[in-house]
CSV table of C-alpha atoms and ligand atoms in Angstrom, one decimal:
chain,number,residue,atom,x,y,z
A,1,UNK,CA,111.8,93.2,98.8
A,2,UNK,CA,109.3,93.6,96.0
A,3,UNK,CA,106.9,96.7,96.8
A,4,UNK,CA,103.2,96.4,96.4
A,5,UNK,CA,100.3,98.7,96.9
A,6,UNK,CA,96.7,97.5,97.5
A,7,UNK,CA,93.9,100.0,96.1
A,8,UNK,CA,91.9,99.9,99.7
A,9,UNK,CA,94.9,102.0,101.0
A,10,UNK,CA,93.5,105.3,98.6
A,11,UNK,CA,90.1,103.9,98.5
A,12,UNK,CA,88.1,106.6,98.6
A,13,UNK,CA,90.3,109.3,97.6
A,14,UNK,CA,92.0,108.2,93.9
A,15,UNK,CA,91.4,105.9,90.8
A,16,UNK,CA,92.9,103.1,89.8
A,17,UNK,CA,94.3,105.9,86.7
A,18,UNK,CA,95.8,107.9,89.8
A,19,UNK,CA,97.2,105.1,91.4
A,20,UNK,CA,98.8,103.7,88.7
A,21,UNK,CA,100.2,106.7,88.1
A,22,UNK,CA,101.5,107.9,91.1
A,23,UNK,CA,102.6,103.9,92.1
A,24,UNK,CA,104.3,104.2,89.0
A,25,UNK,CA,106.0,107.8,90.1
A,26,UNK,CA,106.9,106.2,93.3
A,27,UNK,CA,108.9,103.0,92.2
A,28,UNK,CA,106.5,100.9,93.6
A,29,UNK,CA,106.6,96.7,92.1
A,30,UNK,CA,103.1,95.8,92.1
A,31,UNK,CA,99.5,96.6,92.1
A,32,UNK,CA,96.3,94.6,93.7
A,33,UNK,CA,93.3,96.1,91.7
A,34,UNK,CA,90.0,96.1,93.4
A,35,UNK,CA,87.5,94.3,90.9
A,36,UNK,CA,84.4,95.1,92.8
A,37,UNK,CA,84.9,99.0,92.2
A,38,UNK,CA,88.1,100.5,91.0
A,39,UNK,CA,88.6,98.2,87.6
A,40,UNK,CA,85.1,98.4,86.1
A,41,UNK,CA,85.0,102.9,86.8
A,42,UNK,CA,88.4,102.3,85.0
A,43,UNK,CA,87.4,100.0,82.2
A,44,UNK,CA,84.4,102.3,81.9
A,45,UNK,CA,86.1,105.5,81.2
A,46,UNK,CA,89.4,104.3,79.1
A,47,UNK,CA,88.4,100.6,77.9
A,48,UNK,CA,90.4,97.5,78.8
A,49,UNK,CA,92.9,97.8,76.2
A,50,UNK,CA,94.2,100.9,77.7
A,51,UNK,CA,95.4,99.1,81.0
A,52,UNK,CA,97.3,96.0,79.0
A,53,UNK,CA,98.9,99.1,77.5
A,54,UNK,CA,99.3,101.1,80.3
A,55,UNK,CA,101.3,97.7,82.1
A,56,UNK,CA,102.9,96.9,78.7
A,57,UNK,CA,105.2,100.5,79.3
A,58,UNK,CA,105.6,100.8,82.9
A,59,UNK,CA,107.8,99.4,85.4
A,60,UNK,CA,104.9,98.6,87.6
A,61,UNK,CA,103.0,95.4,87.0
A,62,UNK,CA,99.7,94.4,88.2
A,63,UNK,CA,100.0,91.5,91.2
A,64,UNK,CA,96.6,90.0,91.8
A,65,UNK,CA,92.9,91.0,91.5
A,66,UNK,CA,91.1,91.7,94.7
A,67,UNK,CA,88.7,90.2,94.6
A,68,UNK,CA,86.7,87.3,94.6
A,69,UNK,CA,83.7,87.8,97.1
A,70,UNK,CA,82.9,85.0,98.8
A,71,UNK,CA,83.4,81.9,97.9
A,72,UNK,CA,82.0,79.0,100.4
A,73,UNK,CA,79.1,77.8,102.1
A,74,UNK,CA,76.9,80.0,99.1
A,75,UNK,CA,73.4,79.2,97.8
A,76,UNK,CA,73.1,77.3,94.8
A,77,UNK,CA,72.6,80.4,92.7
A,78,UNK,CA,75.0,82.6,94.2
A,79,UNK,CA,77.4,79.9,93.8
A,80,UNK,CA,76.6,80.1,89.9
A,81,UNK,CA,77.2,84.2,90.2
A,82,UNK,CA,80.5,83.4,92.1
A,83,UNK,CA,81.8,80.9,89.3
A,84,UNK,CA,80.5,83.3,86.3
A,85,UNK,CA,82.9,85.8,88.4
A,86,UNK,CA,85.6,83.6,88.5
A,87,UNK,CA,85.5,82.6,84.8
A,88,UNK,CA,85.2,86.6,84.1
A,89,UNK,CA,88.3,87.6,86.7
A,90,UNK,CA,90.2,84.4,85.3
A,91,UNK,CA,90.1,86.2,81.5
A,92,UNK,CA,91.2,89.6,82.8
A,93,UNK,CA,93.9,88.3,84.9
A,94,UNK,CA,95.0,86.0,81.7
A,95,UNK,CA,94.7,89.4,79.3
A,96,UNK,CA,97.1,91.5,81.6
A,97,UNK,CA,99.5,88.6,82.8
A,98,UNK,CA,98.0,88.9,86.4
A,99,UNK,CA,99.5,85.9,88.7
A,100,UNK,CA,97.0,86.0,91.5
A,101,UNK,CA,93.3,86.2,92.4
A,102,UNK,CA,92.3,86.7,95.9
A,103,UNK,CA,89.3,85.0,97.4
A,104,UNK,CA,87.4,86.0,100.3
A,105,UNK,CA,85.5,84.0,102.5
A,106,UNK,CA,81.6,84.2,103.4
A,107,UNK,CA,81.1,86.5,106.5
A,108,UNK,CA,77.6,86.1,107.9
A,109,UNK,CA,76.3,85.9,111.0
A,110,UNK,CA,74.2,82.9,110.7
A,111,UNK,CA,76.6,80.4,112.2
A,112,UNK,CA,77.8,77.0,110.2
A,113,UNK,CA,79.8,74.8,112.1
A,114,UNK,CA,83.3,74.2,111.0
A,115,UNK,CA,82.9,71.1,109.2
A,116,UNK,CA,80.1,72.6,106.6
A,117,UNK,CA,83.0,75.6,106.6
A,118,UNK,CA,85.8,73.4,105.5
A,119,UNK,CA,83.4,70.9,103.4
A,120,UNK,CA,82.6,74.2,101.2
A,121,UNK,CA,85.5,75.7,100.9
A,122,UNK,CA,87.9,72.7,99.9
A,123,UNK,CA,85.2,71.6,97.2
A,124,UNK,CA,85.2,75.5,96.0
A,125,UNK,CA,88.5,76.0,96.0
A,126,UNK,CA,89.4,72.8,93.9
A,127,UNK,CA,87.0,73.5,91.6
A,128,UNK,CA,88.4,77.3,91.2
A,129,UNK,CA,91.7,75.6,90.6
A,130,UNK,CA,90.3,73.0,87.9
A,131,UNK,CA,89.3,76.5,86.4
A,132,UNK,CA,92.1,78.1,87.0
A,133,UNK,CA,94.6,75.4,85.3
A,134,UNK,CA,94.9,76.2,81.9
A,135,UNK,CA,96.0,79.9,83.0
A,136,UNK,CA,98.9,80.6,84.8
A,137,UNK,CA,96.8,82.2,87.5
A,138,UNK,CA,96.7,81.0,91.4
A,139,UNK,CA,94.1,81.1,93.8
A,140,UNK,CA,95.4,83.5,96.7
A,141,UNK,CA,92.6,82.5,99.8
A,142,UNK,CA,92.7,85.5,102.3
A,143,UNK,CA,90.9,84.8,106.1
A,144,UNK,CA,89.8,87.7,107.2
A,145,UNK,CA,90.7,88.4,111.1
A,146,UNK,CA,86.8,89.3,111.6
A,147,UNK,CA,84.6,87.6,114.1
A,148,UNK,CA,81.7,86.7,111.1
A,149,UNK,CA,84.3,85.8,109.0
A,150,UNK,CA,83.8,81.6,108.3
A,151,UNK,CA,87.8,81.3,107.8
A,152,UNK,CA,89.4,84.2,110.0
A,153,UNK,CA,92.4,82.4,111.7
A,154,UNK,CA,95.6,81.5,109.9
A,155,UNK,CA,95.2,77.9,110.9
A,156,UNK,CA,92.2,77.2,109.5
A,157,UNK,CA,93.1,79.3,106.4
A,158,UNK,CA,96.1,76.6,105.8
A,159,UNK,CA,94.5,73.7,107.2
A,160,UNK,CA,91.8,74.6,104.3
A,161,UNK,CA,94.5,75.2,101.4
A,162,UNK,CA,96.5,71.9,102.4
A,163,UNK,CA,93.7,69.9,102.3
A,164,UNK,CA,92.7,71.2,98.9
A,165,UNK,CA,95.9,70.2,97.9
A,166,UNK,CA,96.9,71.8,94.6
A,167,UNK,CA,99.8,73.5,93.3
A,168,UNK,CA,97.9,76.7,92.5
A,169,UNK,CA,95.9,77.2,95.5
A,170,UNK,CA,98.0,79.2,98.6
A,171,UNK,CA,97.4,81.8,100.8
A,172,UNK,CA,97.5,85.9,101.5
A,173,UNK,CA,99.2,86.1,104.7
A,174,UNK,CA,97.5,89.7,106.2
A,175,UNK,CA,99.6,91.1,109.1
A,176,UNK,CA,96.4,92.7,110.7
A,177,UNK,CA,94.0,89.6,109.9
A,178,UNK,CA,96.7,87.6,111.9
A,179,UNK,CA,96.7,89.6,114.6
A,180,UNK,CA,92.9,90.8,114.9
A,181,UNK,CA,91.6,87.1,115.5
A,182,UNK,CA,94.8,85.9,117.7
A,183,UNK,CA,96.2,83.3,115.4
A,184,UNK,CA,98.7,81.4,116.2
A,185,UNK,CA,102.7,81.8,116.0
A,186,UNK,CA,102.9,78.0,116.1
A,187,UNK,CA,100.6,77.4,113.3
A,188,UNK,CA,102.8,79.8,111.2
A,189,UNK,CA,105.9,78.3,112.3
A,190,UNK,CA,104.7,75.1,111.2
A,191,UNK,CA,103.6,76.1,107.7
A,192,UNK,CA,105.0,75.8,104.4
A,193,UNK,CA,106.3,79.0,103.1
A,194,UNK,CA,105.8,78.0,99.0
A,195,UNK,CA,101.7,78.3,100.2
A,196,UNK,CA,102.1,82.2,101.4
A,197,UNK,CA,101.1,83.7,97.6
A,198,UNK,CA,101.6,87.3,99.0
A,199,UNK,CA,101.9,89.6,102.1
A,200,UNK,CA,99.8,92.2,103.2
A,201,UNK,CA,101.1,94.4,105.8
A,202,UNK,CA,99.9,96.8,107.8
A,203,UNK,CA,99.7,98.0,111.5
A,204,UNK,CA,96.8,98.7,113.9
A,205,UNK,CA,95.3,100.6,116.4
A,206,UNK,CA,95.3,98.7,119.5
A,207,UNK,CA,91.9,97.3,120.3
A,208,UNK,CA,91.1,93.7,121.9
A,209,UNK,CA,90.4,90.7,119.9
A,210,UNK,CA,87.5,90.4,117.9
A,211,UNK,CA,86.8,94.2,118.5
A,212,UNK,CA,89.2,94.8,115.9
A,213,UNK,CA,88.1,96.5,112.1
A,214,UNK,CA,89.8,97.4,108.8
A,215,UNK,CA,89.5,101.2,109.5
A,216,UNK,CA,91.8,100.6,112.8
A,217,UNK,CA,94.9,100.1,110.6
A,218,UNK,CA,97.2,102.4,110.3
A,219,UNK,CA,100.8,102.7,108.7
A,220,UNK,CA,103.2,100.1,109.3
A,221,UNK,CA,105.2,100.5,112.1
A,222,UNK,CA,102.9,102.9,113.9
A,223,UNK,CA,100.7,100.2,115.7
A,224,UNK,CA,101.1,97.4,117.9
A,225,UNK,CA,100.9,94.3,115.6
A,226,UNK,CA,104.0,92.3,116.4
A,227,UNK,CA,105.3,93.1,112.6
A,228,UNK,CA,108.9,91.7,113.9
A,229,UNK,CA,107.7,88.4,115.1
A,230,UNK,CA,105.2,88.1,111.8
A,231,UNK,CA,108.3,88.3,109.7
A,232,UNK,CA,110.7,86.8,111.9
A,233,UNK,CA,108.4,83.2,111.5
A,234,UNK,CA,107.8,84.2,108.0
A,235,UNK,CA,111.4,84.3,107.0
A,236,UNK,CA,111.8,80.7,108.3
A,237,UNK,CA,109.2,79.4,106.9
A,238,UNK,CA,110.8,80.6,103.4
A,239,UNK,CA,108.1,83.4,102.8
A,240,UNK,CA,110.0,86.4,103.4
A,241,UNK,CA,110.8,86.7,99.6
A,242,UNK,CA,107.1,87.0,98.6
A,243,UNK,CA,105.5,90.2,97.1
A,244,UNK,CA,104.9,92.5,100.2
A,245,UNK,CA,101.4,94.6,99.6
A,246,UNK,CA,100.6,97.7,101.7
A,247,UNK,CA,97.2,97.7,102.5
A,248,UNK,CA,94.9,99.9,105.0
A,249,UNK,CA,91.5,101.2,104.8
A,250,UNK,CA,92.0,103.9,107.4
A,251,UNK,CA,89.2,107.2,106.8
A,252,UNK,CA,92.1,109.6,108.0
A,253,UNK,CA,94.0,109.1,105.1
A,254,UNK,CA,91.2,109.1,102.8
A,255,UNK,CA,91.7,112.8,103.5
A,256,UNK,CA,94.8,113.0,102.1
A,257,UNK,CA,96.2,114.0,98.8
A,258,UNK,CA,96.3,110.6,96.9
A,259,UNK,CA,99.6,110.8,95.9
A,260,UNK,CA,101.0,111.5,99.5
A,261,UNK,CA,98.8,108.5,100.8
A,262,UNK,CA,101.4,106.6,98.3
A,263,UNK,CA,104.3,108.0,98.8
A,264,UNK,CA,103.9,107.8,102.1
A,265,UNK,CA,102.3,103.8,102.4
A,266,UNK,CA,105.7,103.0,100.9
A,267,UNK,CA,108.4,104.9,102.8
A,268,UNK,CA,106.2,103.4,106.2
A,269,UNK,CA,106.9,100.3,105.2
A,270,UNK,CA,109.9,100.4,103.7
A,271,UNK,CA,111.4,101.9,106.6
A,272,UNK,CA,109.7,98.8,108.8
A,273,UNK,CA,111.1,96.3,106.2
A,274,UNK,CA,114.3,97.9,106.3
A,275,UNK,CA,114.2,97.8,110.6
A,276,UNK,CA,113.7,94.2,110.6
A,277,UNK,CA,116.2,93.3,107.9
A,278,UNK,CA,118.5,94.7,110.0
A,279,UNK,CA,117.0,93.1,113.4
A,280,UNK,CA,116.4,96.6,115.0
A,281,UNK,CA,112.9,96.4,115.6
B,1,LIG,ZN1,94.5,92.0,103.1
């Protein structure tokens, strides 16, 4: 399994210098690095070129940026704002080899029916990819298991990404978004495991559908998402070898020591990894 760590996990307690370090220190893979916070304090303080450096020498390699918020159902000029974005992440990601950009999609609470949903997003999303071509960069869509979320099941997620249709347009596959919205086991069953770009796991307290937020996760293993079932259908499907990404956004361990936040996000879920290899979950 190839580690990853997502920068919401140390959020408010590190930098993306700290956790590149300490990821580093730790054996960890991967790194997602936050755009909307963590990259620009960095880029600010030691310049681009430091980070293409810093990746040049190190065993760790940067997985996707995270990322690009939101993409559908926008206003003429925040669709302009999104694209300049895109164009922007799609040149960073290119400059430090970067694989993957995550999208998000729209949460509002004004309500658009489906149809507008999936007319938006499929029409986005190819053009990202018409963008995205010359690069080797893929578009990584992420439904968010939130109520005001317009694409927060996995069904719709992959309905959206198969009807797009394009080699470099898949999904983030989030253990807690899953769960938080009830998807359905028969909808991942029934997917094609080349479209799952990259894993996100995590756990959760355990609160009802729809009441559920980010800052109820908590380290894998320690909560009640049905991790072993998750992975079970994602190993059929052909998706268990895909980048797995530990990601929470829990306050408590904002408190922590950033470096014990990492080296403890990846002995969690290594240790729940290494449980359901071995079917003893
Ligand atoms: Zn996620």
């Amino acid at each position: 399994m190839k580690l990853c760590f997502n920068q919401a996990t140390t959020l408010e307690n590190s930098t993306l210098e700290k956790d590149l370090i300490y990821c580093e220190k730790h054996g960890y893979d991967f790194i997602e690095i936050r755009t909307e916070d963590k990259l620009p304090e960095y880029i600010h303080e030691h310049g681009f070129d430091s980070l293409a450096s810093f990746f040049e020498n190190s065993h760790l390699k940067p997985l996707a940026l995270n990322a690009l918020v939101f993409f559908n159902n926008l206003t003429p000029s925040a669709h302009g704002a999104m694209l300049a974005q895109f164009s922007n992440m799609l040149k960073q990601a290119d400059a430090l080899k970067i694989p993957y950009i995550v999208a998000v999609p729209l949460v509002t609470t004004e309500p658009i029916t489906k149809m507008e949903i999936e007319k938006s997003s499929v029409a986005v999303l190819r053009q990202l990819a018409k963008m995205a071509a010359p690069y080797e960069i893929k578009i990584a869509l992420e439904f968010v298991g939130h109520p005001d979320c317009t694409i927060n099941t996995f069904g719709d997620a992959y309905n959206i990404v198969t009807k797009v249709d394009c080699e470099n347009v898949g999904l983030v596959f989030d253990c807690f978004h899953f769960h938080a919205m009830g998807s359905s086991y028969e909808d991942l069953q029934k997917a094609d495991g080349e479209k799952i770009f990259i894993i996100h796991i995590d756990d959760t307290e355990d609160y009802p559908i729809g009441a559920l937020r980010d800052h109820h996760r908590v380290w894998p293993g320690e909560g009640c998402i049905n991790l072993k079932k998750q992975f079970q259908l994602l190993r059929e499907i052909g998706a268990i070898e895909k980048p797995v990404s530990v990601e929470l956004f829990r306050p408590e361990y904002y408190k922590m020591d950033p470096e014990e936040t990492i080296k403890q996000a990846k002995e969690s879920t290594k240790r729940v990894m290494q449980q359901m290899l071995e079917g003893s979950v």
